[in-house]
Tab-separated table of C-alpha atoms in Angstrom:
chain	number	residue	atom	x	y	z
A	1	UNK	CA	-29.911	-18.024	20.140
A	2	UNK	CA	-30.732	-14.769	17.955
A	3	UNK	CA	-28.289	-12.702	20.216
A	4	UNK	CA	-25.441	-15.508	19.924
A	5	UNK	CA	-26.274	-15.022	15.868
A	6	UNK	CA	-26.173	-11.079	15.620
A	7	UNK	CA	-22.953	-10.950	17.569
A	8	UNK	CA	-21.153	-14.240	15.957
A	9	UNK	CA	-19.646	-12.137	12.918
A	10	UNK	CA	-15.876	-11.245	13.818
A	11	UNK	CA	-15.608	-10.188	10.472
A	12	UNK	CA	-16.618	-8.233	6.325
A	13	UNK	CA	-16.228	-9.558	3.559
A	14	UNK	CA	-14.981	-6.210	1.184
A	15	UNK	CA	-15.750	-6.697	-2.001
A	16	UNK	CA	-13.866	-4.090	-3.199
A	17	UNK	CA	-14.651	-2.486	-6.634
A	18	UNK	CA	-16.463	-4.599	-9.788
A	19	UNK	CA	-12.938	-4.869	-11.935
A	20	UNK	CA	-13.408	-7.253	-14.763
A	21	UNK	CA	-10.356	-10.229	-13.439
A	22	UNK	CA	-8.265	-9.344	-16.597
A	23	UNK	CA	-8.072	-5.753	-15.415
A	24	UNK	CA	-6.863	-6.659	-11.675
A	25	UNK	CA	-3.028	-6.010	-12.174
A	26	UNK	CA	-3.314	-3.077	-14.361
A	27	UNK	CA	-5.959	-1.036	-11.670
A	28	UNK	CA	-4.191	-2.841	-9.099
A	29	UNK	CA	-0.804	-1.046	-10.505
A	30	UNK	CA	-2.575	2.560	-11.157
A	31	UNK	CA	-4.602	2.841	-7.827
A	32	UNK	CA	-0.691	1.687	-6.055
A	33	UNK	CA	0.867	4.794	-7.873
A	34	UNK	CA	-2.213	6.763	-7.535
A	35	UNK	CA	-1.292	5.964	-3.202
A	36	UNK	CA	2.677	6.323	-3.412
A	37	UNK	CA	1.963	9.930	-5.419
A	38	UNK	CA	-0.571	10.912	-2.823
A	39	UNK	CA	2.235	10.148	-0.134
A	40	UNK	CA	4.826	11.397	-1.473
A	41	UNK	CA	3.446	15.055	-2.603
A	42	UNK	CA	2.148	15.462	0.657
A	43	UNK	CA	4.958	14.362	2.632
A	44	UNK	CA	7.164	16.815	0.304
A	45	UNK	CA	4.782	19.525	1.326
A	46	UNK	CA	4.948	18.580	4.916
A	47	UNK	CA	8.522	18.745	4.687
A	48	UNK	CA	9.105	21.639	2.852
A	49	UNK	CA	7.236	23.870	5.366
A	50	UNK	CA	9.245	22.525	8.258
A	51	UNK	CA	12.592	22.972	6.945
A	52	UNK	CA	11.944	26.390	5.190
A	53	UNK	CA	11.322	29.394	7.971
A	54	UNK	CA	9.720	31.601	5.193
A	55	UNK	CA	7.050	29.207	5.100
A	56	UNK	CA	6.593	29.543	8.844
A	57	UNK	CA	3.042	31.720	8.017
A	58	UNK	CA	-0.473	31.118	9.001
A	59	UNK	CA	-1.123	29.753	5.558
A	60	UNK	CA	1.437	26.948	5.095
A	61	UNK	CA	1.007	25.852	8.809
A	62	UNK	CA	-2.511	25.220	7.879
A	63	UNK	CA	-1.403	23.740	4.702
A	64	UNK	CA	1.114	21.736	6.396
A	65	UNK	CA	-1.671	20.268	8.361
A	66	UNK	CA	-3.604	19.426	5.405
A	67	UNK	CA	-1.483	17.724	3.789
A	68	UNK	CA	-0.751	15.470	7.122
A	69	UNK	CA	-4.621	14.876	7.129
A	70	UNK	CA	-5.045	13.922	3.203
A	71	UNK	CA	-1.891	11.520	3.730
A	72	UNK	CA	-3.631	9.759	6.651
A	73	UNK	CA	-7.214	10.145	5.242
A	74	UNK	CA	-6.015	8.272	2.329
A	75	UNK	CA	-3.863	5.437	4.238
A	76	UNK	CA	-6.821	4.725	5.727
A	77	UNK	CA	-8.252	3.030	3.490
A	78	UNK	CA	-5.922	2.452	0.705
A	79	UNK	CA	-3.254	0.001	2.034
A	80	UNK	CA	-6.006	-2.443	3.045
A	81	UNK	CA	-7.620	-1.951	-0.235
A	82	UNK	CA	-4.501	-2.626	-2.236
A	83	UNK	CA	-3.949	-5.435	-0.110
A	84	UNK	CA	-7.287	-6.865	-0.509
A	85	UNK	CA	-7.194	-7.014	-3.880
A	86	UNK	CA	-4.155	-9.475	-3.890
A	87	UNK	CA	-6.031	-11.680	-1.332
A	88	UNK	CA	-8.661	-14.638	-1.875
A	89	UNK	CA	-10.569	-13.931	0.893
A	90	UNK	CA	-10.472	-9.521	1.217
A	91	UNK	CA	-11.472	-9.322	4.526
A	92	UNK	CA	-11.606	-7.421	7.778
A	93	UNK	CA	-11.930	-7.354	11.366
A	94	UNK	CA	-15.274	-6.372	13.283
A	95	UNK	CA	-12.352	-4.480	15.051
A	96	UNK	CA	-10.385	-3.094	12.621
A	97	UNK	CA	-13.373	-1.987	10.823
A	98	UNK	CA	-14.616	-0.158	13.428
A	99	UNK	CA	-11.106	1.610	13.630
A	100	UNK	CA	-11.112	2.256	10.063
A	101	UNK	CA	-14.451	4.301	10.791
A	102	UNK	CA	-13.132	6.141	13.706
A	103	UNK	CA	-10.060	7.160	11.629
A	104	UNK	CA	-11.940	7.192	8.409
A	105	UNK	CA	-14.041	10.220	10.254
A	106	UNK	CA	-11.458	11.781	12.058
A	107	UNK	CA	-8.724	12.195	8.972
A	108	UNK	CA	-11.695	13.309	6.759
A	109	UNK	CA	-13.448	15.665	8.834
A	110	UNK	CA	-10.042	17.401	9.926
A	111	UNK	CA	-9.448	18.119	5.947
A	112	UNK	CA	-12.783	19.594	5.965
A	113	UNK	CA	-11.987	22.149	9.030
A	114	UNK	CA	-9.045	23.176	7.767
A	115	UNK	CA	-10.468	23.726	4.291
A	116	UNK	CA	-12.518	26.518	6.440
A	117	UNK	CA	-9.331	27.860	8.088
A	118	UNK	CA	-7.575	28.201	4.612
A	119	UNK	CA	-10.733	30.473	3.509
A	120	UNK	CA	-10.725	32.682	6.040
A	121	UNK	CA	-6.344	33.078	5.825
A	122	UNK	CA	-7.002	34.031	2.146
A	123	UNK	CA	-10.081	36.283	3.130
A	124	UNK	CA	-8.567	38.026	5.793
A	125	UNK	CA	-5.352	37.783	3.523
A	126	UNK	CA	-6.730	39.810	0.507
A	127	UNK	CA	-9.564	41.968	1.908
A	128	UNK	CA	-7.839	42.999	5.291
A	129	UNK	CA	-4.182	42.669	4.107
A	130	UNK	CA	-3.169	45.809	6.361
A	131	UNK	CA	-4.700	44.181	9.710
A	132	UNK	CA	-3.724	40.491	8.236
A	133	UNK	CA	-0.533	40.370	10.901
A	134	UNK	CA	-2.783	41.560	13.967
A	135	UNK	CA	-5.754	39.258	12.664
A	136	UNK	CA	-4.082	35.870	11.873
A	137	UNK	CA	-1.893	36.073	14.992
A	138	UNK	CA	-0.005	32.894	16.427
A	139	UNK	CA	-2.341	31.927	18.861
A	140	UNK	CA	-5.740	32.403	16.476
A	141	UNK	CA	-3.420	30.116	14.249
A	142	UNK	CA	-3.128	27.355	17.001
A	143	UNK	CA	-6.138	27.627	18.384
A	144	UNK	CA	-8.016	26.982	14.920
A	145	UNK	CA	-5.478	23.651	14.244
A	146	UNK	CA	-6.415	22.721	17.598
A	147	UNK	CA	-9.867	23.400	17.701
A	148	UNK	CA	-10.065	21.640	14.218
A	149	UNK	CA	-7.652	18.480	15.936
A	150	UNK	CA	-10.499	18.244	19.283
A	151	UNK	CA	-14.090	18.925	17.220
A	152	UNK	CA	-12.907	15.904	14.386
A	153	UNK	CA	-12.517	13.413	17.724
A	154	UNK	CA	-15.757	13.842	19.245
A	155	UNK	CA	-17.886	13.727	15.645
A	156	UNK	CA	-15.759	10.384	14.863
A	157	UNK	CA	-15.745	8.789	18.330
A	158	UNK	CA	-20.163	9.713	18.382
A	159	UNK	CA	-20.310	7.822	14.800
A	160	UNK	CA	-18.485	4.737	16.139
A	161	UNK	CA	-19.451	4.176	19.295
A	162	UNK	CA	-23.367	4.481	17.610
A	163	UNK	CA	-21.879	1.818	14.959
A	164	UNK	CA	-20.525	-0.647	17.333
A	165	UNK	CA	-23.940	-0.555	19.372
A	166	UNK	CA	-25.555	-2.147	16.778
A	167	UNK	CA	-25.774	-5.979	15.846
A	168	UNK	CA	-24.991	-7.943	12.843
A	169	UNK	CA	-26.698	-11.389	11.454
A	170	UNK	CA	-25.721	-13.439	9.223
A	171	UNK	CA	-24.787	-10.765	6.082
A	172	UNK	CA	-21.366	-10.085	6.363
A	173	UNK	CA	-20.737	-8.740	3.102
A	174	UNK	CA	-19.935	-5.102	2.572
A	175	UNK	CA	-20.364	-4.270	-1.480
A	176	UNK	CA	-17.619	-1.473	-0.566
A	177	UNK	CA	-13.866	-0.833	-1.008
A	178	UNK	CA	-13.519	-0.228	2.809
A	179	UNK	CA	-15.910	-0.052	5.810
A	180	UNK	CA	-18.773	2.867	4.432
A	181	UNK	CA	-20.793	3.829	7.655
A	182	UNK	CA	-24.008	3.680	4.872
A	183	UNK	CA	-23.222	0.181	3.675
A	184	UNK	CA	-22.923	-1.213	7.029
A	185	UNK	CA	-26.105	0.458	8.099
A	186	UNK	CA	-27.863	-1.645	5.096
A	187	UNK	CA	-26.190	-5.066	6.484
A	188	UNK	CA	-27.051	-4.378	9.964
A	189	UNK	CA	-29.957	-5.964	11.978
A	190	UNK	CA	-30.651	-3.342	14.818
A	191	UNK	CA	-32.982	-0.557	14.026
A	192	UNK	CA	-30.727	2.336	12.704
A	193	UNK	CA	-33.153	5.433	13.044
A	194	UNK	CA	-30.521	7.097	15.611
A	195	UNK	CA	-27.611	6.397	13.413
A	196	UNK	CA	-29.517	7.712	10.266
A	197	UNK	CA	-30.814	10.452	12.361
A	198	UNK	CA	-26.999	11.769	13.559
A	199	UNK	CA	-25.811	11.333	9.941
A	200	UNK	CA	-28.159	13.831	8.922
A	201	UNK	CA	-27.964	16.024	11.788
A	202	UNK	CA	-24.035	16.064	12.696
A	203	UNK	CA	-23.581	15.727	8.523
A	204	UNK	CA	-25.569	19.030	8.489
A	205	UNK	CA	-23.276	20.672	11.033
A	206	UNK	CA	-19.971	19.543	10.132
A	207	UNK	CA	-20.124	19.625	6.141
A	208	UNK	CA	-22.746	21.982	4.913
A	209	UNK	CA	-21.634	24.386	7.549
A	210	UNK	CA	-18.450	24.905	6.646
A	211	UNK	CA	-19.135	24.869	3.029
A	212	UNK	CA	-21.055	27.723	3.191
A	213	UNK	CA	-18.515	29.830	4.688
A	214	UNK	CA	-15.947	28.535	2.441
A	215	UNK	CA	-18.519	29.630	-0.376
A	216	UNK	CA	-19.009	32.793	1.575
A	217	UNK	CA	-15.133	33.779	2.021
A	218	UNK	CA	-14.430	33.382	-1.599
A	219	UNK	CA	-17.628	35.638	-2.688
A	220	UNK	CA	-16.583	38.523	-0.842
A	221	UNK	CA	-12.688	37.755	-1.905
A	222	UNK	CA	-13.913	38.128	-5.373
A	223	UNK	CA	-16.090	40.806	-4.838
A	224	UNK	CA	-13.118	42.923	-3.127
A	225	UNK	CA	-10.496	42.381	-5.678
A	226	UNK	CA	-13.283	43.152	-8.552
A	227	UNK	CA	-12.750	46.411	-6.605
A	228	UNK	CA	-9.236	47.233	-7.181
A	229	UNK	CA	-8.455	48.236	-10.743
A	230	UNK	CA	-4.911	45.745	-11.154
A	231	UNK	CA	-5.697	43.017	-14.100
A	232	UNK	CA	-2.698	41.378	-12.748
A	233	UNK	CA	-4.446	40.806	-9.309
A	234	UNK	CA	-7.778	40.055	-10.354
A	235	UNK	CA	-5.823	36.937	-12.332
A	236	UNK	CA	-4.180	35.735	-9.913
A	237	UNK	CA	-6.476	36.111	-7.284
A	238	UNK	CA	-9.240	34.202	-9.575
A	239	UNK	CA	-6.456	31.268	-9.914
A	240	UNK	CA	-6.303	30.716	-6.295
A	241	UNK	CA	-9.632	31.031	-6.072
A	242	UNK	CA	-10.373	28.828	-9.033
A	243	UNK	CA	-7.901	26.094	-7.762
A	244	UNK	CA	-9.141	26.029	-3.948
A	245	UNK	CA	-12.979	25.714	-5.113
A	246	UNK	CA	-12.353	23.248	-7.696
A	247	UNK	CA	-11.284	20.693	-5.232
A	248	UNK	CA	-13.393	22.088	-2.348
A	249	UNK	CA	-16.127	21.431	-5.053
A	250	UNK	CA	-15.118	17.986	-5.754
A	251	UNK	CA	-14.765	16.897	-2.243
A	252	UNK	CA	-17.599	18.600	-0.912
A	253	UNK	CA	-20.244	17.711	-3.567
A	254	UNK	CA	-19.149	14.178	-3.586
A	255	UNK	CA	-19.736	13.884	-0.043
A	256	UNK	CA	-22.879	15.914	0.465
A	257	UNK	CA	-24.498	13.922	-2.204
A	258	UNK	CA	-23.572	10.448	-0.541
A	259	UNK	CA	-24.353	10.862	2.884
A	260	UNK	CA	-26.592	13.938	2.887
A	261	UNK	CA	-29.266	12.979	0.034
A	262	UNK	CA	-31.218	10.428	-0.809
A	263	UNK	CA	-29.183	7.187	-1.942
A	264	UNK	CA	-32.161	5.068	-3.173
A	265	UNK	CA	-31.516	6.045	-6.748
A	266	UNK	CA	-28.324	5.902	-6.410
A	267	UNK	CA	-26.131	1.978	-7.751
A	268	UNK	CA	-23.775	0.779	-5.508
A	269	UNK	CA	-21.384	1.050	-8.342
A	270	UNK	CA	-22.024	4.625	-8.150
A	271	UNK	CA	-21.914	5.004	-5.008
A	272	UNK	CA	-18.505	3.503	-4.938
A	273	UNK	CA	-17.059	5.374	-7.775
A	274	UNK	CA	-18.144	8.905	-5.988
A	275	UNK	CA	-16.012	7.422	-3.370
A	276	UNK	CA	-13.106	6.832	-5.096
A	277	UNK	CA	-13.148	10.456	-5.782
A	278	UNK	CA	-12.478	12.308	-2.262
A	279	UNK	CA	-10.770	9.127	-0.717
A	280	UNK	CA	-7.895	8.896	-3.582
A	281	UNK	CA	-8.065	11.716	-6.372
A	282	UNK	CA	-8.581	14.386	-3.597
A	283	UNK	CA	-6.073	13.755	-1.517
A	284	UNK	CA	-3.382	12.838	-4.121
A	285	UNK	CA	-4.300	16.302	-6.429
A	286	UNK	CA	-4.394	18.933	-3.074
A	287	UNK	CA	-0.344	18.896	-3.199
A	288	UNK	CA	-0.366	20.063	-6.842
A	289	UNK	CA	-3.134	22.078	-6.826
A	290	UNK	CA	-2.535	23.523	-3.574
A	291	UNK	CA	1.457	23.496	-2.895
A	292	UNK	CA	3.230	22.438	-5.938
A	293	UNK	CA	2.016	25.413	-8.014
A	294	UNK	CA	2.850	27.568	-5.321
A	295	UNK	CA	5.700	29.627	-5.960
A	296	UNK	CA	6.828	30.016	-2.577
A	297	UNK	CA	7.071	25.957	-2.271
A	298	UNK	CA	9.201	25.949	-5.561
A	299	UNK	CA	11.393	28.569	-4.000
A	300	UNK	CA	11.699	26.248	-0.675
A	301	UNK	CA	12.331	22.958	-2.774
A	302	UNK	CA	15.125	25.005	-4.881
A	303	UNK	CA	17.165	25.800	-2.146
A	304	UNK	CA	16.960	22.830	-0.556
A	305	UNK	CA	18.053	20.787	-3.451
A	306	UNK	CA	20.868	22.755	-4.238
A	307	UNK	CA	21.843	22.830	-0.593
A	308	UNK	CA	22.256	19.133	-1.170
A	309	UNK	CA	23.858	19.734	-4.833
A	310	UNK	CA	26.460	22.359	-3.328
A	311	UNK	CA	28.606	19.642	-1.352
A	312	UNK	CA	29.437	17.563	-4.370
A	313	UNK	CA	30.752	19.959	-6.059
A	314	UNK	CA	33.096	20.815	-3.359
C-alpha cells in the first residue's frame, strides 16, 4: 500500500510566483516580453554570425553557441510558466518534469562552459595576440564546443536519473515557477543523502570550477594590459571585461548561493526571486551586453539590412 502511494503522483502542482491576482496580466504581459526579447536578441545573434563570414572567428562561434544555449535555457522553463499562469490548475507531468530537469541542466550548464571558453578566447586574445591564430586554431575551437556539448549530458542525465529514483507521497506541490531539483528534494519521501551529496560534489566541479578560471583569465587580462602604456586600450579592455563579469557575476553568484550554500535561511520567495534572475534576466541581457554592443555585430546587421534595403530602390 505505501509503495502504490509514493508512486501514485503523475503529476506538480507549480505554484508559480506569489503575484497579488490584480497584478496577473500586467507581470503576465512583462515576463511574455521579457521571453520574446530574450528570443529574439539571441536568435539575431545566432543569425548574424552565420550569415556574416567576418564573424566566422573563435569568438563569435562560441558566442553563437551561447546565445543558442540562453535561448533554450530560457524556453525551458518560460513557455510553461507563461502558460501556467493563464491556467486554473498550473500543472505538470511526473514526465515532463523530469524532462524539464534534464534540459533545465543541460541548457544551463552548457552556458556555463562556454562562459569558460569565452575567457580563455579573450585571454589568449589580449595577452598572446601574436600566437592567438596558432593557439585558438579550428579544431581547439570544436573540440571545446564539443567537449562543452558531451560533459553538460552526462552532469544532467546523473541529476535525473538520481531524481526519478526517488518516490513521492502524497505532497505534490512544488512552491516553484518550474521543476527546482531543491524543491522537489523537500517534497520527496526517499532519503535524499546521495542526491544532496552529488549536488554538492558535481555543483563543486561544474560551477565553482569554472568560475575560478573565468576569475583567473580576467586577472591576468587586466594585469597585462595595465602593462601596456595605451589609455585607449586599458578602456576598452576594462569594458569588456566589466561587461563579461557583470553577468558572469550575476549568474554565477545567484547560482552558487542557491544550490551550493546553505538554504535554511533562505524564504522560498527568495529563493524564487534569485531564480528569476539567471533563468530570465540572464539570458535575455547576454545579447546586449555581449553582441549588441559589439561593433563587429552592428557592422554585420548594417550590411545585411541594407542588402535587403538595396532592391527596393532598384
Amino acid at each position: 500500500m505505501t509503495r502504490r502511494n509514493q508512486t501514485a503522483i503523475s503529476q506538480f502542482l507549480l505554484l508559480g510566483l506569489p503575484i497579488p491576482p490584480e497584478y496577473q496580466h500586467l507581470f503576465y504581459a512583462l515576463f511574455l516580453a521579457m521571453y520574446l526579447t530574450t528570443v529574439l536578441g539571441n536568435l539575431t545573434i545566432i543569425i548574424l554570425i552565420l550569415l556574416d563570414s567576418h564573424l566566422h572567428t573563435p569568438m563569435y562561434l562560441f558566442l553563437s553557441n551561447l546565445s543558442f544555449a540562453d535561448l533554450c535555457f530560457s524556453s525551458v522553463t518560460m513557455p510553461k510558466f507563461l502558460q501556467n499562469m493563464q491556467s486554473q490548475v498550473p500543472s505538470i507531468p511526473y514526465a515532463g518534469c523530469l524532462a524539464q530537469i534534464y534540459f533545465f541542466l543541460y541548457f544551463g550548464d552548457l552556458g556555463n562552459f562556454l562562459l569558460v571558453a569565452m575567457a580563455y578566447d579573450r585571454y589568449v586574445a589580449i595577452c598572446f595576440p601574436l600566437h592567438y591564430m596558432s593557439i585558438m586554431s579550428p579544431k581547439l575551437c570544436v573540440s571545446l564546443v564539443v567537449l562543452s556539448w558531451v560533459l553538460t549530458t552526462f552532469h544532467a542525465m546523473l541529476h535525473t536519473l538520481l531524481m526519478a529514483r526517488l518516490s513521492f507521497c502524497a505532497e505534490n506541490v512544488i512552491p516553484h515557477f518550474f521543476c527546482d531539483i531543491s524543491a522537489l528534494l523537500k517534497l520527496s519521501c526517499s532519503d535524499t543523502h546521495v542526491n544532496e551529496l552529488v549536488i554538492f560534489v558535481m555543483g563543486g566541479i561544474i560551477l565553482v570550477i569554472p568560475f575560478v578560471l573565468i576569475i583567473v583569465s580576467y586577472v591576468r587580462i587586466v594585469s597585462s594590459i595595465l602593462k601596456v602604456p595605451s589609455a585607449r586600450g586599458i578602456r576598452k579592455a576594462f569594458s569588456t571585461c566589466g561587461s563579461h563579469l557583470s553577468v558572469v557575476s550575476l549568474f554565477y553568484g545567484t547560482v552558487i548561493g542557491l544550490y551550493l550554500c546553505p538554504s535554511a535561511n533562505n524564504s522560498t520567495v527568495k529563493e524564487t526571486v534569485m531564480s528569476l534572475m539567471y533563468t530570465m534576466v540572464t539570458p535575455m541581457l547576454n545579447p546586449f551586453i555581449y553582441s549588441l554592443r559589439n561593433k563587429d555585430i552592428k557592422d554585420a546587421l548594417e550590411k545585411i539590412m541594407c542588402k535587403k534595403q538595396i532592391p527596393s530602390f532598384l
